mmCIF file of N, CA and C in Angstrom:
data_model
loop_
_atom_site.group_PDB
_atom_site.id
_atom_site.type_symbol
_atom_site.label_atom_id
_atom_site.label_comp_id
_atom_site.label_asym_id
_atom_site.label_seq_id
_atom_site.Cartn_x
_atom_site.Cartn_y
_atom_site.Cartn_z
ATOM 1 N N ARG A 1 13.551 -15.270 3.620
ATOM 2 C CA ARG A 1 12.827 -14.843 4.812
ATOM 3 C C ARG A 1 11.953 -13.710 4.518
ATOM 4 N N VAL A 2 12.345 -12.723 3.708
ATOM 5 C CA VAL A 2 11.615 -11.542 3.441
ATOM 6 C C VAL A 2 10.340 -11.976 2.653
ATOM 7 N N LEU A 3 10.494 -12.811 1.663
ATOM 8 C CA LEU A 3 9.307 -13.340 0.868
ATOM 9 C C LEU A 3 8.343 -14.079 1.662
ATOM 10 N N SER A 4 8.834 -14.821 2.619
ATOM 11 C CA SER A 4 7.916 -15.547 3.473
ATOM 12 C C SER A 4 7.058 -14.713 4.399
ATOM 13 N N GLU A 5 7.689 -13.631 4.923
ATOM 14 C CA GLU A 5 6.914 -12.673 5.669
ATOM 15 C C GLU A 5 5.932 -11.970 4.886
ATOM 16 N N ARG A 6 6.219 -11.539 3.684
ATOM 17 C CA ARG A 6 5.310 -10.825 2.852
ATOM 18 C C ARG A 6 4.185 -11.752 2.359
ATOM 19 N N LYS A 7 4.517 -13.047 2.128
ATOM 20 C CA LYS A 7 3.565 -14.047 1.693
ATOM 21 C C LYS A 7 2.550 -14.256 2.821
ATOM 22 N N ALA A 8 3.053 -14.245 4.069
ATOM 23 C CA ALA A 8 2.128 -14.430 5.161
ATOM 24 C C ALA A 8 1.203 -13.262 5.289
ATOM 25 N N ASP A 9 1.665 -11.973 4.999
ATOM 26 C CA ASP A 9 0.724 -10.833 4.988
ATOM 27 C C ASP A 9 -0.284 -10.982 3.984
ATOM 28 N N ILE A 10 0.067 -11.351 2.782
ATOM 29 C CA ILE A 10 -0.926 -11.482 1.646
ATOM 30 C C ILE A 10 -1.845 -12.632 1.956
ATOM 31 N N THR A 11 -1.316 -13.783 2.413
ATOM 32 C CA THR A 11 -2.223 -14.875 2.740
ATOM 33 C C THR A 11 -3.225 -14.596 3.819
ATOM 34 N N SER A 12 -2.837 -13.776 4.766
ATOM 35 C CA SER A 12 -3.731 -13.359 5.884
ATOM 36 C C SER A 12 -4.916 -12.535 5.289
ATOM 37 N N ILE A 13 -4.569 -11.581 4.322
ATOM 38 C CA ILE A 13 -5.562 -10.721 3.667
ATOM 39 C C ILE A 13 -6.563 -11.587 2.838
ATOM 40 N N LEU A 14 -6.042 -12.544 2.054
ATOM 41 C CA LEU A 14 -6.864 -13.437 1.300
ATOM 42 C C LEU A 14 -7.692 -14.365 2.189
ATOM 43 N N GLN A 15 -7.169 -14.821 3.240
ATOM 44 C CA GLN A 15 -7.930 -15.649 4.206
ATOM 45 C C GLN A 15 -9.146 -14.892 4.799
ATOM 46 N N GLY A 16 -8.810 -13.558 5.122
ATOM 47 C CA GLY A 16 -9.953 -12.830 5.520
ATOM 48 C C GLY A 16 -11.076 -12.638 4.507
ATOM 49 N N CYS A 17 -10.797 -12.553 3.189
ATOM 50 C CA CYS A 17 -11.720 -12.569 2.177
ATOM 51 C C CYS A 17 -12.501 -13.852 2.111
ATOM 52 N N LEU A 18 -11.783 -14.996 2.235
ATOM 53 C CA LEU A 18 -12.459 -16.279 2.217
ATOM 54 C C LEU A 18 -13.343 -16.490 3.407
ATOM 55 N N ASP A 19 -12.957 -15.957 4.614
ATOM 56 C CA ASP A 19 -13.837 -16.069 5.894
ATOM 57 C C ASP A 19 -15.107 -15.259 5.648
ATOM 58 N N ARG A 20 -14.941 -14.020 5.019
ATOM 59 C CA ARG A 20 -16.120 -13.237 4.780
ATOM 60 C C ARG A 20 -17.105 -13.947 3.829
ATOM 61 N N VAL A 21 -16.595 -14.588 2.770
ATOM 62 C CA VAL A 21 -17.514 -15.314 1.873
ATOM 63 C C VAL A 21 -18.138 -16.478 2.616
ATOM 64 N N GLY A 22 -17.348 -17.167 3.406
ATOM 65 C CA GLY A 22 -17.929 -18.282 4.161
ATOM 66 C C GLY A 22 -19.028 -17.836 5.101
ATOM 67 N N GLU A 23 -18.883 -16.685 5.797
ATOM 68 C CA GLU A 23 -19.928 -16.135 6.631
ATOM 69 C C GLU A 23 -21.135 -15.813 5.866
ATOM 70 N N GLN A 24 -20.974 -15.235 4.730
ATOM 71 C CA GLN A 24 -22.124 -14.888 3.858
ATOM 72 C C GLN A 24 -22.920 -16.143 3.469
ATOM 73 N N LEU A 25 -22.171 -17.174 3.125
ATOM 74 C CA LEU A 25 -22.795 -18.412 2.728
ATOM 75 C C LEU A 25 -23.495 -19.065 3.837
ATOM 76 N N GLU A 26 -23.004 -19.052 5.072
ATOM 77 C CA GLU A 26 -23.592 -19.578 6.266
ATOM 78 C C GLU A 26 -24.934 -18.849 6.642
ATOM 79 N N ARG A 27 -24.924 -17.507 6.369
ATOM 80 C CA ARG A 27 -26.138 -16.785 6.592
ATOM 81 C C ARG A 27 -27.161 -16.919 5.451
ATOM 82 N N GLY A 28 -26.810 -17.693 4.411
ATOM 83 C CA GLY A 28 -27.647 -17.840 3.327
ATOM 84 C C GLY A 28 -27.714 -16.726 2.343
ATOM 85 N N GLU A 29 -26.769 -15.862 2.447
ATOM 86 C CA GLU A 29 -26.659 -14.701 1.499
ATOM 87 C C GLU A 29 -25.798 -15.070 0.278
ATOM 88 N N GLU A 30 -26.052 -14.382 -0.753
ATOM 89 C CA GLU A 30 -25.288 -14.566 -1.987
ATOM 90 C C GLU A 30 -23.898 -13.874 -1.702
ATOM 91 N N PRO A 31 -22.792 -14.587 -1.992
ATOM 92 C CA PRO A 31 -21.542 -13.957 -1.689
ATOM 93 C C PRO A 31 -21.277 -12.825 -2.643
ATOM 94 N N CYS A 32 -20.553 -11.814 -2.148
ATOM 95 C CA CYS A 32 -20.089 -10.677 -3.023
ATOM 96 C C CYS A 32 -19.172 -11.214 -4.032
ATOM 97 N N ASN A 33 -19.336 -10.722 -5.314
ATOM 98 C CA ASN A 33 -18.373 -11.174 -6.342
ATOM 99 C C ASN A 33 -17.263 -10.206 -6.569
ATOM 100 N N GLN A 34 -17.066 -9.271 -5.666
ATOM 101 C CA GLN A 34 -15.986 -8.239 -5.740
ATOM 102 C C GLN A 34 -15.247 -8.144 -4.465
ATOM 103 N N ALA A 35 -13.919 -8.184 -4.505
ATOM 104 C CA ALA A 35 -13.119 -8.088 -3.237
ATOM 105 C C ALA A 35 -13.104 -6.726 -2.699
ATOM 106 N N HIS A 36 -13.353 -6.746 -1.358
ATOM 107 C CA HIS A 36 -13.360 -5.423 -0.620
ATOM 108 C C HIS A 36 -12.249 -5.578 0.485
ATOM 109 N N PHE A 37 -11.244 -4.799 0.363
ATOM 110 C CA PHE A 37 -10.181 -4.869 1.399
ATOM 111 C C PHE A 37 -10.212 -3.692 2.322
ATOM 112 N N PRO A 38 -9.985 -3.933 3.670
ATOM 113 C CA PRO A 38 -10.098 -2.733 4.550
ATOM 114 C C PRO A 38 -9.005 -1.716 4.252
ATOM 115 N N VAL A 39 -9.397 -0.460 4.385
ATOM 116 C CA VAL A 39 -8.437 0.667 4.090
ATOM 117 C C VAL A 39 -7.532 0.766 5.344
ATOM 118 N N LEU A 40 -6.355 1.345 5.148
ATOM 119 C CA LEU A 40 -5.426 1.454 6.264
ATOM 120 C C LEU A 40 -5.790 2.650 7.171
ATOM 121 N N ASN A 41 -6.429 3.644 6.635
ATOM 122 C CA ASN A 41 -6.762 4.833 7.368
ATOM 123 C C ASN A 41 -8.205 5.079 7.338
ATOM 124 N N PRO A 42 -9.112 4.196 7.897
ATOM 125 C CA PRO A 42 -10.487 4.470 7.857
ATOM 126 C C PRO A 42 -10.896 5.792 8.497
ATOM 127 N N PHE A 43 -11.965 6.390 7.999
ATOM 128 C CA PHE A 43 -12.435 7.659 8.597
ATOM 129 C C PHE A 43 -13.915 7.882 8.403
ATOM 130 N N ASP A 44 -14.583 8.297 9.491
ATOM 131 C CA ASP A 44 -15.993 8.506 9.426
ATOM 132 C C ASP A 44 -16.168 9.963 9.088
ATOM 133 N N PHE A 45 -16.750 10.222 7.926
ATOM 134 C CA PHE A 45 -16.948 11.584 7.494
ATOM 135 C C PHE A 45 -18.262 12.189 8.017
ATOM 136 N N GLU A 46 -19.035 11.455 8.804
ATOM 137 C CA GLU A 46 -20.193 11.976 9.350
ATOM 138 C C GLU A 46 -19.986 12.728 10.639
ATOM 139 N N ASP A 47 -18.827 12.580 11.273
ATOM 140 C CA ASP A 47 -18.473 13.266 12.496
ATOM 141 C C ASP A 47 -17.813 14.589 12.059
ATOM 142 N N LEU A 48 -18.529 15.728 12.039
ATOM 143 C CA LEU A 48 -18.041 16.910 11.513
ATOM 144 C C LEU A 48 -16.882 17.538 12.287
ATOM 145 N N GLU A 49 -16.846 17.330 13.671
ATOM 146 C CA GLU A 49 -15.735 17.821 14.428
ATOM 147 C C GLU A 49 -14.429 17.048 14.064
ATOM 148 N N ALA A 50 -14.518 15.748 13.912
ATOM 149 C CA ALA A 50 -13.307 15.028 13.601
ATOM 150 C C ALA A 50 -12.953 15.310 12.171
ATOM 151 N N LEU A 51 -13.846 15.610 11.324
ATOM 152 C CA LEU A 51 -13.569 15.989 9.963
ATOM 153 C C LEU A 51 -12.816 17.312 9.903
ATOM 154 N N ALA A 52 -13.144 18.244 10.721
ATOM 155 C CA ALA A 52 -12.399 19.500 10.803
ATOM 156 C C ALA A 52 -11.002 19.337 11.286
ATOM 157 N N LYS A 53 -10.725 18.318 12.131
ATOM 158 C CA LYS A 53 -9.395 18.168 12.673
ATOM 159 C C LYS A 53 -8.596 17.104 11.875
ATOM 160 N N HIS A 54 -9.205 16.579 10.816
ATOM 161 C CA HIS A 54 -8.553 15.400 10.169
ATOM 162 C C HIS A 54 -7.331 15.877 9.331
ATOM 163 N N ASP A 55 -6.306 15.027 9.364
ATOM 164 C CA ASP A 55 -5.096 15.317 8.616
ATOM 165 C C ASP A 55 -5.259 14.760 7.191
ATOM 166 N N PHE A 56 -5.526 15.606 6.206
ATOM 167 C CA PHE A 56 -5.836 15.128 4.860
ATOM 168 C C PHE A 56 -4.706 14.763 4.018
ATOM 169 N N THR A 57 -3.397 14.873 4.624
ATOM 170 C CA THR A 57 -2.241 14.359 3.941
ATOM 171 C C THR A 57 -2.197 12.841 3.935
ATOM 172 N N ILE A 58 -2.910 12.271 4.807
ATOM 173 C CA ILE A 58 -3.003 10.693 4.869
ATOM 174 C C ILE A 58 -3.874 10.236 3.698
ATOM 175 N N ASP A 59 -3.402 9.232 3.023
ATOM 176 C CA ASP A 59 -4.088 8.726 1.877
ATOM 177 C C ASP A 59 -5.229 7.814 2.371
ATOM 178 N N LEU A 60 -6.446 8.147 2.027
ATOM 179 C CA LEU A 60 -7.687 7.446 2.460
ATOM 180 C C LEU A 60 -7.959 6.287 1.591
ATOM 181 N N HIS A 61 -7.313 6.164 0.432
ATOM 182 C CA HIS A 61 -7.696 5.073 -0.449
ATOM 183 C C HIS A 61 -6.791 3.873 -0.315
ATOM 184 N N THR A 62 -5.623 3.992 0.325
ATOM 185 C CA THR A 62 -4.677 2.928 0.476
ATOM 186 C C THR A 62 -5.313 1.805 1.314
ATOM 187 N N ASP A 63 -5.283 0.616 0.821
ATOM 188 C CA ASP A 63 -5.825 -0.528 1.648
ATOM 189 C C ASP A 63 -4.709 -1.436 2.032
ATOM 190 N N VAL A 64 -5.102 -2.528 2.678
ATOM 191 C CA VAL A 64 -4.082 -3.470 3.229
ATOM 192 C C VAL A 64 -3.347 -4.220 2.145
ATOM 193 N N VAL A 65 -3.963 -4.474 0.973
ATOM 194 C CA VAL A 65 -3.254 -5.082 -0.136
ATOM 195 C C VAL A 65 -2.226 -4.071 -0.753
ATOM 196 N N ASP A 66 -2.557 -2.832 -0.867
ATOM 197 C CA ASP A 66 -1.616 -1.860 -1.374
ATOM 198 C C ASP A 66 -0.341 -1.867 -0.424
ATOM 199 N N LYS A 67 -0.616 -1.864 0.824
ATOM 200 C CA LYS A 67 0.480 -1.757 1.799
ATOM 201 C C LYS A 67 1.305 -3.033 1.774
ATOM 202 N N ALA A 68 0.693 -4.226 1.627
ATOM 203 C CA ALA A 68 1.444 -5.509 1.570
ATOM 204 C C ALA A 68 2.275 -5.527 0.317
ATOM 205 N N LEU A 69 1.776 -5.114 -0.847
ATOM 206 C CA LEU A 69 2.495 -5.164 -2.036
ATOM 207 C C LEU A 69 3.635 -4.114 -2.011
ATOM 208 N N GLN A 70 3.395 -2.966 -1.467
ATOM 209 C CA GLN A 70 4.405 -1.901 -1.363
ATOM 210 C C GLN A 70 5.593 -2.393 -0.492
ATOM 211 N N ASP A 71 5.190 -3.024 0.609
ATOM 212 C CA ASP A 71 6.276 -3.552 1.483
ATOM 213 C C ASP A 71 7.066 -4.655 0.803
ATOM 214 N N LEU A 72 6.428 -5.524 0.028
ATOM 215 C CA LEU A 72 7.122 -6.525 -0.729
ATOM 216 C C LEU A 72 8.065 -5.912 -1.729
ATOM 217 N N VAL A 73 7.654 -4.991 -2.491
ATOM 218 C CA VAL A 73 8.568 -4.323 -3.527
ATOM 219 C C VAL A 73 9.608 -3.667 -2.823
ATOM 220 N N GLU A 74 9.420 -2.893 -1.699
ATOM 221 C CA GLU A 74 10.546 -2.247 -1.020
ATOM 222 C C GLU A 74 11.584 -3.212 -0.445
ATOM 223 N N SER A 75 11.047 -4.322 0.152
ATOM 224 C CA SER A 75 11.962 -5.318 0.684
ATOM 225 C C SER A 75 12.823 -5.999 -0.385
ATOM 226 N N VAL A 76 12.274 -6.342 -1.538
ATOM 227 C CA VAL A 76 12.987 -6.895 -2.611
ATOM 228 C C VAL A 76 14.016 -5.942 -3.117
ATOM 229 N N LEU A 77 13.635 -4.679 -3.332
ATOM 230 C CA LEU A 77 14.523 -3.646 -3.877
ATOM 231 C C LEU A 77 15.779 -3.467 -2.886
ATOM 232 N N GLN A 78 15.469 -3.462 -1.621
ATOM 233 C CA GLN A 78 16.562 -3.313 -0.629
ATOM 234 C C GLN A 78 17.517 -4.406 -0.793
ATOM 235 N N ILE A 79 17.082 -5.640 -0.930
ATOM 236 C CA ILE A 79 17.941 -6.772 -1.116
ATOM 237 C C ILE A 79 18.774 -6.618 -2.409
ATOM 238 N N VAL A 80 18.074 -6.320 -3.453
ATOM 239 C CA VAL A 80 18.779 -6.109 -4.731
ATOM 240 C C VAL A 80 19.863 -5.036 -4.671
ATOM 241 N N TRP A 81 19.462 -3.815 -4.203
ATOM 242 C CA TRP A 81 20.509 -2.726 -4.166
ATOM 243 C C TRP A 81 21.543 -2.996 -3.128
ATOM 244 N N GLY A 82 21.167 -3.783 -2.103
ATOM 245 C CA GLY A 82 22.192 -4.113 -1.161
ATOM 246 C C GLY A 82 23.281 -5.084 -1.629
ATOM 247 N N ASN A 83 22.949 -5.826 -2.767
ATOM 248 C CA ASN A 83 23.893 -6.767 -3.309
ATOM 249 C C ASN A 83 24.454 -6.513 -4.680
ATOM 250 N N VAL A 84 23.953 -5.366 -5.332
ATOM 251 C CA VAL A 84 24.409 -4.983 -6.575
ATOM 252 C C VAL A 84 25.385 -3.769 -6.444
ATOM 253 N N LYS A 85 26.514 -3.861 -6.973
ATOM 254 C CA LYS A 85 27.450 -2.789 -6.899
ATOM 255 C C LYS A 85 27.129 -1.872 -8.092
ATOM 256 N N ILE A 86 26.979 -0.588 -7.752
ATOM 257 C CA ILE A 86 26.781 0.428 -8.757
ATOM 258 C C ILE A 86 28.120 0.902 -9.247
ATOM 259 N N GLU A 87 28.240 0.882 -10.604
ATOM 260 C CA GLU A 87 29.526 1.188 -11.281
ATOM 261 C C GLU A 87 29.651 2.797 -11.393
ATOM 262 N N ASN A 88 28.625 3.404 -11.772
ATOM 263 C CA ASN A 88 28.648 4.826 -12.003
ATOM 264 C C ASN A 88 27.836 5.581 -10.999
ATOM 265 N N GLU A 89 28.586 6.024 -9.888
ATOM 266 C CA GLU A 89 27.888 6.729 -8.735
ATOM 267 C C GLU A 89 27.235 8.079 -9.146
ATOM 268 N N ALA A 90 27.899 8.758 -10.090
ATOM 269 C CA ALA A 90 27.330 10.082 -10.489
ATOM 270 C C ALA A 90 25.907 9.833 -11.288
ATOM 271 N N SER A 91 25.988 8.855 -12.102
ATOM 272 C CA SER A 91 24.674 8.511 -12.827
ATOM 273 C C SER A 91 23.621 8.043 -11.756
ATOM 274 N N ARG A 92 24.080 7.271 -10.851
ATOM 275 C CA ARG A 92 23.114 6.825 -9.776
ATOM 276 C C ARG A 92 22.472 7.926 -9.083
ATOM 277 N N ARG A 93 23.356 8.853 -8.626
ATOM 278 C CA ARG A 93 22.813 10.016 -7.860
ATOM 279 C C ARG A 93 21.847 10.854 -8.785
ATOM 280 N N SER A 94 22.328 11.036 -10.012
ATOM 281 C CA SER A 94 21.377 11.772 -10.871
ATOM 282 C C SER A 94 20.044 11.108 -11.044
ATOM 283 N N LEU A 95 19.995 9.793 -11.332
ATOM 284 C CA LEU A 95 18.821 9.085 -11.488
ATOM 285 C C LEU A 95 17.940 9.082 -10.165
ATOM 286 N N GLU A 96 18.684 8.978 -9.038
ATOM 287 C CA GLU A 96 17.879 9.014 -7.844
ATOM 288 C C GLU A 96 17.158 10.327 -7.662
ATOM 289 N N LYS A 97 17.893 11.447 -7.899
ATOM 290 C CA LYS A 97 17.294 12.791 -7.763
ATOM 291 C C LYS A 97 16.110 12.953 -8.780
ATOM 292 N N TYR A 98 16.257 12.380 -10.028
ATOM 293 C CA TYR A 98 15.259 12.525 -10.950
ATOM 294 C C TYR A 98 14.060 11.695 -10.535
ATOM 295 N N ASN A 99 14.257 10.459 -10.066
ATOM 296 C CA ASN A 99 13.094 9.588 -9.643
ATOM 297 C C ASN A 99 12.419 10.172 -8.433
ATOM 298 N N THR A 100 13.199 10.737 -7.516
ATOM 299 C CA THR A 100 12.519 11.384 -6.306
ATOM 300 C C THR A 100 11.595 12.534 -6.796
ATOM 301 N N ALA A 101 12.129 13.425 -7.717
ATOM 302 C CA ALA A 101 11.327 14.507 -8.117
ATOM 303 C C ALA A 101 10.120 14.048 -8.900
ATOM 304 N N LEU A 102 10.281 12.976 -9.667
ATOM 305 C CA LEU A 102 9.161 12.467 -10.392
ATOM 306 C C LEU A 102 8.101 11.781 -9.397
ATOM 307 N N HIS A 103 8.599 11.130 -8.430
ATOM 308 C CA HIS A 103 7.619 10.522 -7.430
ATOM 309 C C HIS A 103 6.900 11.636 -6.653
ATOM 310 N N ASP A 104 7.686 12.751 -6.319
ATOM 311 C CA ASP A 104 6.928 13.778 -5.676
ATOM 312 C C ASP A 104 5.878 14.465 -6.458
ATOM 313 N N ARG A 105 6.136 14.692 -7.741
ATOM 314 C CA ARG A 105 5.163 15.210 -8.620
ATOM 315 C C ARG A 105 3.901 14.319 -8.756
ATOM 316 N N MET A 106 4.226 12.971 -8.885
ATOM 317 C CA MET A 106 3.083 12.135 -8.990
ATOM 318 C C MET A 106 2.228 12.083 -7.727
ATOM 319 N N GLU A 107 2.886 12.241 -6.594
ATOM 320 C CA GLU A 107 2.013 12.305 -5.328
ATOM 321 C C GLU A 107 1.193 13.541 -5.322
ATOM 322 N N ILE A 108 1.754 14.620 -5.836
ATOM 323 C CA ILE A 108 0.916 15.868 -5.866
ATOM 324 C C ILE A 108 -0.255 15.740 -6.780
ATOM 325 N N LEU A 109 -0.083 15.057 -7.943
ATOM 326 C CA LEU A 109 -1.132 14.850 -8.846
ATOM 327 C C LEU A 109 -2.177 13.915 -8.256
ATOM 328 N N GLU A 110 -1.828 12.999 -7.463
ATOM 329 C CA GLU A 110 -2.774 12.069 -6.820
ATOM 330 C C GLU A 110 -3.725 12.788 -5.900
ATOM 331 N N HIS A 111 -3.125 13.770 -5.137
ATOM 332 C CA HIS A 111 -3.982 14.484 -4.156
ATOM 333 C C HIS A 111 -4.520 15.722 -4.746
#
């Protein structure tokens, strides 16, 4: 069920790309040879008032493909960890704390 939902998300994104190429061909234009996916948090930087009030903690580079893939990975990992019994809880907690700290540092480096 999870995979079919995520597949539908990715298929919808790819269909949008195909539709765009079809529209370009109908207008007699040369189709773009590079995929452009819509960002999740679009922002118009020409509006200075909105720029001053903008929340810059939001990732402006994340697009719909990033989100679909992230949701897929999270869904699969939830299923795996929901069905796999952890033998060493102390090791698990230690690794979880280490991974969380590493993830936080990587987020800081990205911004």
